[in-house]
């Protein structure tokens, strides 16, 4: 296996120690899930490694990056700076690491909100970020067990956890998050009858 030494060197420069370790843990979990669900193991590892590449960038430098790329933020995105690193991460992966693989770029792009119609790789990165070994929130073990059984159920669990926590804090919920939640909950409800 290619160990992506160049990616890791860049990450070490851009990220603090905590975020670097998180990125390695997400890459490990993503490649494990790709094996489990018949996805592309190398792509999963690399997308997991790079998903938070701009997480430690300042808000100003992220806004500058968005401006250079001609990206206009929606009003909800403007008031939710935590969403920016998914957009800028996808841009930096393309510009600084010349990643042309649209599947990897899109998995980084939607790793925070998810979206309706997620590909296998997008689901894997979304849930690897929730279930990596470094995560310590109370339900981490529950979601880790669930993701071994059923990928969609685990993604829905994580989405519902996010929706309920955001709404409890009365902060805006991005339409991509809502659409992902509605899609997977409708499938689940349909199956239940
Ligand atoms: O970057 P990580 O910490 O590893 O994880 P992440 O990219 O999933 O970011 C999690 C943060 O993003 C968490 O504070 C909740 C926030 N978030 C996720 N979905 C939404 C959101 N924030 C808003 N405002 N709206 C969303 O839909
Ligand atoms: Fe993130
Ligand atoms: Fe992350």
PDB file of C-alpha atoms and ligand atoms in Angstrom:
ATOM      1  CA  UNK A   1       0.000   0.000   0.000  1.00  0.00           C
ATOM      2  CA  UNK A   2       1.068   3.530  -0.843  1.00  0.00           C
ATOM      3  CA  UNK A   3       1.491   5.216   2.530  1.00  0.00           C
ATOM      4  CA  UNK A   4       0.855   8.733   1.198  1.00  0.00           C
ATOM      5  CA  UNK A   5       4.011  10.188   2.729  1.00  0.00           C
ATOM      6  CA  UNK A   6       3.647  13.443   0.767  1.00  0.00           C
ATOM      7  CA  UNK A   7       0.069  13.932   2.014  1.00  0.00           C
ATOM      8  CA  UNK A   8       1.179  13.209   5.572  1.00  0.00           C
ATOM      9  CA  UNK A   9       4.060  15.693   5.397  1.00  0.00           C
ATOM     10  CA  UNK A  10       1.672  18.418   4.232  1.00  0.00           C
ATOM     11  CA  UNK A  11      -0.865  17.518   6.934  1.00  0.00           C
ATOM     12  CA  UNK A  12       1.840  17.675   9.605  1.00  0.00           C
ATOM     13  CA  UNK A  13       2.631  21.231   8.497  1.00  0.00           C
ATOM     14  CA  UNK A  14      -1.005  22.342   8.369  1.00  0.00           C
ATOM     15  CA  UNK A  15      -2.550  20.600  11.381  1.00  0.00           C
ATOM     16  CA  UNK A  16      -1.980  20.561  15.125  1.00  0.00           C
ATOM     17  CA  UNK A  17      -1.004  17.268  16.766  1.00  0.00           C
ATOM     18  CA  UNK A  18      -4.550  16.437  17.854  1.00  0.00           C
ATOM     19  CA  UNK A  19      -6.013  16.993  14.356  1.00  0.00           C
ATOM     20  CA  UNK A  20      -3.148  15.101  12.680  1.00  0.00           C
ATOM     21  CA  UNK A  21      -3.797  12.046  14.852  1.00  0.00           C
ATOM     22  CA  UNK A  22      -7.545  12.338  14.187  1.00  0.00           C
ATOM     23  CA  UNK A  23      -6.844  12.376  10.429  1.00  0.00           C
ATOM     24  CA  UNK A  24      -4.753   9.175  10.671  1.00  0.00           C
ATOM     25  CA  UNK A  25      -7.508   7.528  12.752  1.00  0.00           C
ATOM     26  CA  UNK A  26     -10.204   8.496  10.223  1.00  0.00           C
ATOM     27  CA  UNK A  27      -8.041   7.141   7.366  1.00  0.00           C
ATOM     28  CA  UNK A  28      -7.674   3.808   9.228  1.00  0.00           C
ATOM     29  CA  UNK A  29     -11.396   3.556   9.956  1.00  0.00           C
ATOM     30  CA  UNK A  30     -12.316   4.591   6.373  1.00  0.00           C
ATOM     31  CA  UNK A  31     -10.079   1.904   4.851  1.00  0.00           C
ATOM     32  CA  UNK A  32     -11.518  -0.665   7.275  1.00  0.00           C
ATOM     33  CA  UNK A  33     -15.069   0.305   6.219  1.00  0.00           C
ATOM     34  CA  UNK A  34     -14.118   0.187   2.527  1.00  0.00           C
ATOM     35  CA  UNK A  35     -12.937  -3.408   3.077  1.00  0.00           C
ATOM     36  CA  UNK A  36     -16.135  -4.226   4.961  1.00  0.00           C
ATOM     37  CA  UNK A  37     -18.457  -2.732   2.314  1.00  0.00           C
ATOM     38  CA  UNK A  38     -16.543  -3.474  -0.897  1.00  0.00           C
ATOM     39  CA  UNK A  39     -15.360   0.097  -1.531  1.00  0.00           C
ATOM     40  CA  UNK A  40     -12.030   1.337  -2.878  1.00  0.00           C
ATOM     41  CA  UNK A  41      -9.628   0.929   0.056  1.00  0.00           C
ATOM     42  CA  UNK A  42      -6.910   3.266  -1.261  1.00  0.00           C
ATOM     43  CA  UNK A  43      -9.360   6.078  -2.046  1.00  0.00           C
ATOM     44  CA  UNK A  44     -11.032   5.689   1.346  1.00  0.00           C
ATOM     45  CA  UNK A  45      -7.677   5.917   3.134  1.00  0.00           C
ATOM     46  CA  UNK A  46      -6.610   9.011   1.207  1.00  0.00           C
ATOM     47  CA  UNK A  47      -9.961  10.828   1.543  1.00  0.00           C
ATOM     48  CA  UNK A  48      -9.961  10.032   5.279  1.00  0.00           C
ATOM     49  CA  UNK A  49      -6.418  11.325   5.630  1.00  0.00           C
ATOM     50  CA  UNK A  50      -7.207  14.625   3.886  1.00  0.00           C
ATOM     51  CA  UNK A  51     -10.803  15.304   5.007  1.00  0.00           C
ATOM     52  CA  UNK A  52      -9.831  17.920   7.653  1.00  0.00           C
ATOM     53  CA  UNK A  53      -6.814  19.392   5.814  1.00  0.00           C
ATOM     54  CA  UNK A  54      -8.018  23.003   6.351  1.00  0.00           C
ATOM     55  CA  UNK A  55      -9.538  22.475   9.817  1.00  0.00           C
ATOM     56  CA  UNK A  56      -6.838  24.549  11.566  1.00  0.00           C
ATOM     57  CA  UNK A  57      -6.864  27.373   8.980  1.00  0.00           C
ATOM     58  CA  UNK A  58      -8.116  30.715  10.318  1.00  0.00           C
ATOM     59  CA  UNK A  59     -11.578  31.922   9.260  1.00  0.00           C
ATOM     60  CA  UNK A  60      -9.948  34.776   7.317  1.00  0.00           C
ATOM     61  CA  UNK A  61      -7.664  32.492   5.345  1.00  0.00           C
ATOM     62  CA  UNK A  62     -10.606  30.196   4.568  1.00  0.00           C
ATOM     63  CA  UNK A  63     -12.687  33.140   3.367  1.00  0.00           C
ATOM     64  CA  UNK A  64      -9.756  34.201   1.161  1.00  0.00           C
ATOM     65  CA  UNK A  65      -9.528  30.652  -0.231  1.00  0.00           C
ATOM     66  CA  UNK A  66     -13.250  30.676  -1.034  1.00  0.00           C
ATOM     67  CA  UNK A  67     -12.949  34.070  -2.687  1.00  0.00           C
ATOM     68  CA  UNK A  68     -10.005  32.927  -4.860  1.00  0.00           C
ATOM     69  CA  UNK A  69     -12.067  29.932  -5.999  1.00  0.00           C
ATOM     70  CA  UNK A  70     -15.119  32.116  -6.720  1.00  0.00           C
ATOM     71  CA  UNK A  71     -17.286  30.303  -4.163  1.00  0.00           C
ATOM     72  CA  UNK A  72     -20.212  32.286  -2.739  1.00  0.00           C
ATOM     73  CA  UNK A  73     -21.463  31.104   0.636  1.00  0.00           C
ATOM     74  CA  UNK A  74     -25.192  30.807   1.300  1.00  0.00           C
ATOM     75  CA  UNK A  75     -26.538  32.781   4.289  1.00  0.00           C
ATOM     76  CA  UNK A  76     -26.578  29.607   6.440  1.00  0.00           C
ATOM     77  CA  UNK A  77     -22.971  28.820   5.481  1.00  0.00           C
ATOM     78  CA  UNK A  78     -21.930  32.409   6.238  1.00  0.00           C
ATOM     79  CA  UNK A  79     -23.113  32.110   9.830  1.00  0.00           C
ATOM     80  CA  UNK A  80     -21.699  28.576  10.338  1.00  0.00           C
ATOM     81  CA  UNK A  81     -17.870  28.791  10.130  1.00  0.00           C
ATOM     82  CA  UNK A  82     -17.573  25.125  11.172  1.00  0.00           C
ATOM     83  CA  UNK A  83     -18.933  24.195   7.727  1.00  0.00           C
ATOM     84  CA  UNK A  84     -16.220  26.077   5.825  1.00  0.00           C
ATOM     85  CA  UNK A  85     -13.408  23.538   6.216  1.00  0.00           C
ATOM     86  CA  UNK A  86     -15.303  20.940   4.174  1.00  0.00           C
ATOM     87  CA  UNK A  87     -15.565  23.361   1.230  1.00  0.00           C
ATOM     88  CA  UNK A  88     -12.024  24.746   1.528  1.00  0.00           C
ATOM     89  CA  UNK A  89     -10.643  21.241   2.216  1.00  0.00           C
ATOM     90  CA  UNK A  90     -11.962  20.008  -1.125  1.00  0.00           C
ATOM     91  CA  UNK A  91     -10.451  23.077  -2.850  1.00  0.00           C
ATOM     92  CA  UNK A  92      -7.029  22.709  -1.178  1.00  0.00           C
ATOM     93  CA  UNK A  93      -6.902  18.971  -1.946  1.00  0.00           C
ATOM     94  CA  UNK A  94      -7.290  19.888  -5.613  1.00  0.00           C
ATOM     95  CA  UNK A  95      -4.936  22.897  -5.660  1.00  0.00           C
ATOM     96  CA  UNK A  96      -2.137  21.849  -3.274  1.00  0.00           C
ATOM     97  CA  UNK A  97      -2.145  18.082  -3.835  1.00  0.00           C
ATOM     98  CA  UNK A  98      -3.436  18.038  -7.431  1.00  0.00           C
ATOM     99  CA  UNK A  99      -6.172  15.578  -6.541  1.00  0.00           C
ATOM    100  CA  UNK A 100      -8.251  15.114  -9.658  1.00  0.00           C
ATOM    101  CA  UNK A 101     -10.299  12.174  -8.432  1.00  0.00           C
ATOM    102  CA  UNK A 102     -13.814  13.628  -8.167  1.00  0.00           C
ATOM    103  CA  UNK A 103     -14.911  10.904  -5.743  1.00  0.00           C
ATOM    104  CA  UNK A 104     -12.218  11.837  -3.219  1.00  0.00           C
ATOM    105  CA  UNK A 105     -12.864  15.576  -3.647  1.00  0.00           C
ATOM    106  CA  UNK A 106     -16.604  15.089  -3.123  1.00  0.00           C
ATOM    107  CA  UNK A 107     -16.104  12.873  -0.053  1.00  0.00           C
ATOM    108  CA  UNK A 108     -14.064  15.693   1.538  1.00  0.00           C
ATOM    109  CA  UNK A 109     -16.598  18.296   0.389  1.00  0.00           C
ATOM    110  CA  UNK A 110     -19.566  16.586   2.076  1.00  0.00           C
ATOM    111  CA  UNK A 111     -17.873  15.053   5.124  1.00  0.00           C
ATOM    112  CA  UNK A 112     -19.428  17.543   7.592  1.00  0.00           C
ATOM    113  CA  UNK A 113     -23.033  17.851   6.379  1.00  0.00           C
ATOM    114  CA  UNK A 114     -23.523  14.730   4.289  1.00  0.00           C
ATOM    115  CA  UNK A 115     -26.064  15.168   1.472  1.00  0.00           C
ATOM    116  CA  UNK A 116     -28.910  13.314  -0.223  1.00  0.00           C
ATOM    117  CA  UNK A 117     -27.747  10.622  -2.633  1.00  0.00           C
ATOM    118  CA  UNK A 118     -24.352  10.014  -1.021  1.00  0.00           C
ATOM    119  CA  UNK A 119     -21.989   7.620  -2.785  1.00  0.00           C
ATOM    120  CA  UNK A 120     -20.437   4.695  -0.912  1.00  0.00           C
ATOM    121  CA  UNK A 121     -17.189   6.662  -0.448  1.00  0.00           C
ATOM    122  CA  UNK A 122     -19.053   9.754   0.814  1.00  0.00           C
ATOM    123  CA  UNK A 123     -20.928   7.634   3.364  1.00  0.00           C
ATOM    124  CA  UNK A 124     -17.715   5.918   4.430  1.00  0.00           C
ATOM    125  CA  UNK A 125     -15.881   9.201   5.081  1.00  0.00           C
ATOM    126  CA  UNK A 126     -18.911  10.756   6.793  1.00  0.00           C
ATOM    127  CA  UNK A 127     -19.232   7.870   9.238  1.00  0.00           C
ATOM    128  CA  UNK A 128     -15.489   7.167   9.614  1.00  0.00           C
ATOM    129  CA  UNK A 129     -15.256  10.729  10.969  1.00  0.00           C
ATOM    130  CA  UNK A 130     -17.869   9.809  13.608  1.00  0.00           C
ATOM    131  CA  UNK A 131     -16.493   6.400  14.528  1.00  0.00           C
ATOM    132  CA  UNK A 132     -12.694   6.778  14.358  1.00  0.00           C
ATOM    133  CA  UNK A 133     -10.722   5.445  17.330  1.00  0.00           C
ATOM    134  CA  UNK A 134     -10.082   8.936  18.748  1.00  0.00           C
ATOM    135  CA  UNK A 135     -13.792   9.810  19.145  1.00  0.00           C
ATOM    136  CA  UNK A 136     -14.924   9.780  22.785  1.00  0.00           C
ATOM    137  CA  UNK A 137     -18.515  11.108  22.781  1.00  0.00           C
ATOM    138  CA  UNK A 138     -20.935   8.933  24.811  1.00  0.00           C
ATOM    139  CA  UNK A 139     -22.448   7.010  21.873  1.00  0.00           C
ATOM    140  CA  UNK A 140     -19.198   6.341  19.974  1.00  0.00           C
ATOM    141  CA  UNK A 141     -19.185   2.617  20.870  1.00  0.00           C
ATOM    142  CA  UNK A 142     -22.836   2.251  19.810  1.00  0.00           C
ATOM    143  CA  UNK A 143     -22.224   3.796  16.380  1.00  0.00           C
ATOM    144  CA  UNK A 144     -19.002   1.754  15.969  1.00  0.00           C
ATOM    145  CA  UNK A 145     -20.980  -1.463  16.519  1.00  0.00           C
ATOM    146  CA  UNK A 146     -23.828  -0.283  14.271  1.00  0.00           C
ATOM    147  CA  UNK A 147     -21.525   0.588  11.364  1.00  0.00           C
ATOM    148  CA  UNK A 148     -20.216  -3.000  11.294  1.00  0.00           C
ATOM    149  CA  UNK A 149     -23.798  -4.203  10.669  1.00  0.00           C
ATOM    150  CA  UNK A 150     -25.416  -1.602   8.433  1.00  0.00           C
ATOM    151  CA  UNK A 151     -23.755   1.450   6.854  1.00  0.00           C
ATOM    152  CA  UNK A 152     -26.984   3.375   6.138  1.00  0.00           C
ATOM    153  CA  UNK A 153     -28.324   2.818   9.652  1.00  0.00           C
ATOM    154  CA  UNK A 154     -25.082   4.182  11.099  1.00  0.00           C
ATOM    155  CA  UNK A 155     -25.114   7.239   8.805  1.00  0.00           C
ATOM    156  CA  UNK A 156     -28.741   7.907   9.784  1.00  0.00           C
ATOM    157  CA  UNK A 157     -27.846   7.548  13.469  1.00  0.00           C
ATOM    158  CA  UNK A 158     -25.030  10.090  13.112  1.00  0.00           C
ATOM    159  CA  UNK A 159     -27.253  12.493  11.146  1.00  0.00           C
ATOM    160  CA  UNK A 160     -30.021  12.323  13.750  1.00  0.00           C
ATOM    161  CA  UNK A 161     -27.461  12.888  16.535  1.00  0.00           C
ATOM    162  CA  UNK A 162     -26.163  15.968  14.677  1.00  0.00           C
ATOM    163  CA  UNK A 163     -29.655  17.318  13.913  1.00  0.00           C
ATOM    164  CA  UNK A 164     -30.778  16.960  17.525  1.00  0.00           C
ATOM    165  CA  UNK A 165     -27.618  18.547  18.952  1.00  0.00           C
ATOM    166  CA  UNK A 166     -27.730  21.481  16.532  1.00  0.00           C
ATOM    167  CA  UNK A 167     -31.433  22.086  17.144  1.00  0.00           C
ATOM    168  CA  UNK A 168     -30.938  21.857  20.940  1.00  0.00           C
ATOM    169  CA  UNK A 169     -28.354  24.646  20.602  1.00  0.00           C
ATOM    170  CA  UNK A 170     -30.686  26.500  18.210  1.00  0.00           C
ATOM    171  CA  UNK A 171     -28.018  26.872  15.518  1.00  0.00           C
ATOM    172  CA  UNK A 172     -28.839  26.666  11.790  1.00  0.00           C
ATOM    173  CA  UNK A 173     -28.962  23.232  10.173  1.00  0.00           C
ATOM    174  CA  UNK A 174     -27.589  23.128   6.641  1.00  0.00           C
ATOM    175  CA  UNK A 175     -30.096  21.951   3.971  1.00  0.00           C
ATOM    176  CA  UNK A 176     -27.625  19.212   2.917  1.00  0.00           C
ATOM    177  CA  UNK A 177     -27.773  17.784   6.461  1.00  0.00           C
ATOM    178  CA  UNK A 178     -31.589  17.909   6.467  1.00  0.00           C
ATOM    179  CA  UNK A 179     -31.833  16.356   2.998  1.00  0.00           C
ATOM    180  CA  UNK A 180     -29.468  13.515   3.946  1.00  0.00           C
ATOM    181  CA  UNK A 181     -31.473  12.902   7.124  1.00  0.00           C
ATOM    182  CA  UNK A 182     -34.828  12.991   5.281  1.00  0.00           C
ATOM    183  CA  UNK A 183     -33.645  10.603   2.582  1.00  0.00           C
ATOM    184  CA  UNK A 184     -32.300   7.938   4.925  1.00  0.00           C
ATOM    185  CA  UNK A 185     -35.123   8.267   7.476  1.00  0.00           C
ATOM    186  CA  UNK A 186     -37.728   7.911   4.687  1.00  0.00           C
ATOM    187  CA  UNK A 187     -36.014   4.705   3.480  1.00  0.00           C
ATOM    188  CA  UNK A 188     -35.973   3.372   7.049  1.00  0.00           C
ATOM    189  CA  UNK A 189     -39.623   4.301   7.617  1.00  0.00           C
ATOM    190  CA  UNK A 190     -40.565   2.704   4.295  1.00  0.00           C
ATOM    191  CA  UNK A 191     -38.825  -0.538   5.299  1.00  0.00           C
ATOM    192  CA  UNK A 192     -40.634  -0.513   8.642  1.00  0.00           C
ATOM    193  CA  UNK A 193     -43.953  -0.152   6.799  1.00  0.00           C
TER     194      UNK A 193
HETATM  195  O1  LIG B   1     -14.096  18.376  11.597  1.00  0.00           O
HETATM  196  P1  LIG B   1     -14.529  17.380  12.642  1.00  0.00           P
HETATM  197  O2  LIG B   1     -14.613  17.993  14.018  1.00  0.00           O
HETATM  198  O3  LIG B   1     -13.721  16.121  12.647  1.00  0.00           O
HETATM  199  O4  LIG B   1     -16.030  16.917  12.291  1.00  0.00           O
HETATM  200  P2  LIG B   1     -17.071  17.590  11.259  1.00  0.00           P
HETATM  201  O5  LIG B   1     -16.402  18.058  10.016  1.00  0.00           O
HETATM  202  O6  LIG B   1     -18.190  16.600  11.113  1.00  0.00           O
HETATM  203  O7  LIG B   1     -17.589  18.887  12.013  1.00  0.00           O
HETATM  204  C1  LIG B   1     -18.429  18.754  13.122  1.00  0.00           C
HETATM  205  C2  LIG B   1     -18.989  20.122  13.454  1.00  0.00           C
HETATM  206  O8  LIG B   1     -19.790  20.609  12.389  1.00  0.00           O
HETATM  207  C3  LIG B   1     -19.887  20.072  14.694  1.00  0.00           C
HETATM  208  O9  LIG B   1     -19.534  21.180  15.524  1.00  0.00           O
HETATM  209  C4  LIG B   1     -21.280  20.254  14.162  1.00  0.00           C
HETATM  210  C5  LIG B   1     -21.040  21.014  12.877  1.00  0.00           C
HETATM  211  N1  LIG B   1     -22.093  20.741  11.897  1.00  0.00           N
HETATM  212  C6  LIG B   1     -22.366  19.580  11.257  1.00  0.00           C
HETATM  213  N2  LIG B   1     -23.444  19.703  10.469  1.00  0.00           N
HETATM  214  C7  LIG B   1     -23.865  20.994  10.603  1.00  0.00           C
HETATM  215  C8  LIG B   1     -22.993  21.659  11.501  1.00  0.00           C
HETATM  216  N3  LIG B   1     -23.137  22.951  11.863  1.00  0.00           N
HETATM  217  C9  LIG B   1     -24.172  23.631  11.347  1.00  0.00           C
HETATM  218  N4  LIG B   1     -24.331  24.897  11.692  1.00  0.00           N
HETATM  219  N5  LIG B   1     -25.056  23.072  10.471  1.00  0.00           N
HETATM  220  C10 LIG B   1     -24.955  21.758  10.067  1.00  0.00           C
HETATM  221  O10 LIG B   1     -25.788  21.271   9.287  1.00  0.00           O
HETATM  222 FE1  LIG B   2     -14.304  17.945   9.544  1.00  0.00          FE
HETATM  223 FE1  LIG B   3     -12.808  15.076  11.073  1.00  0.00          FE
END
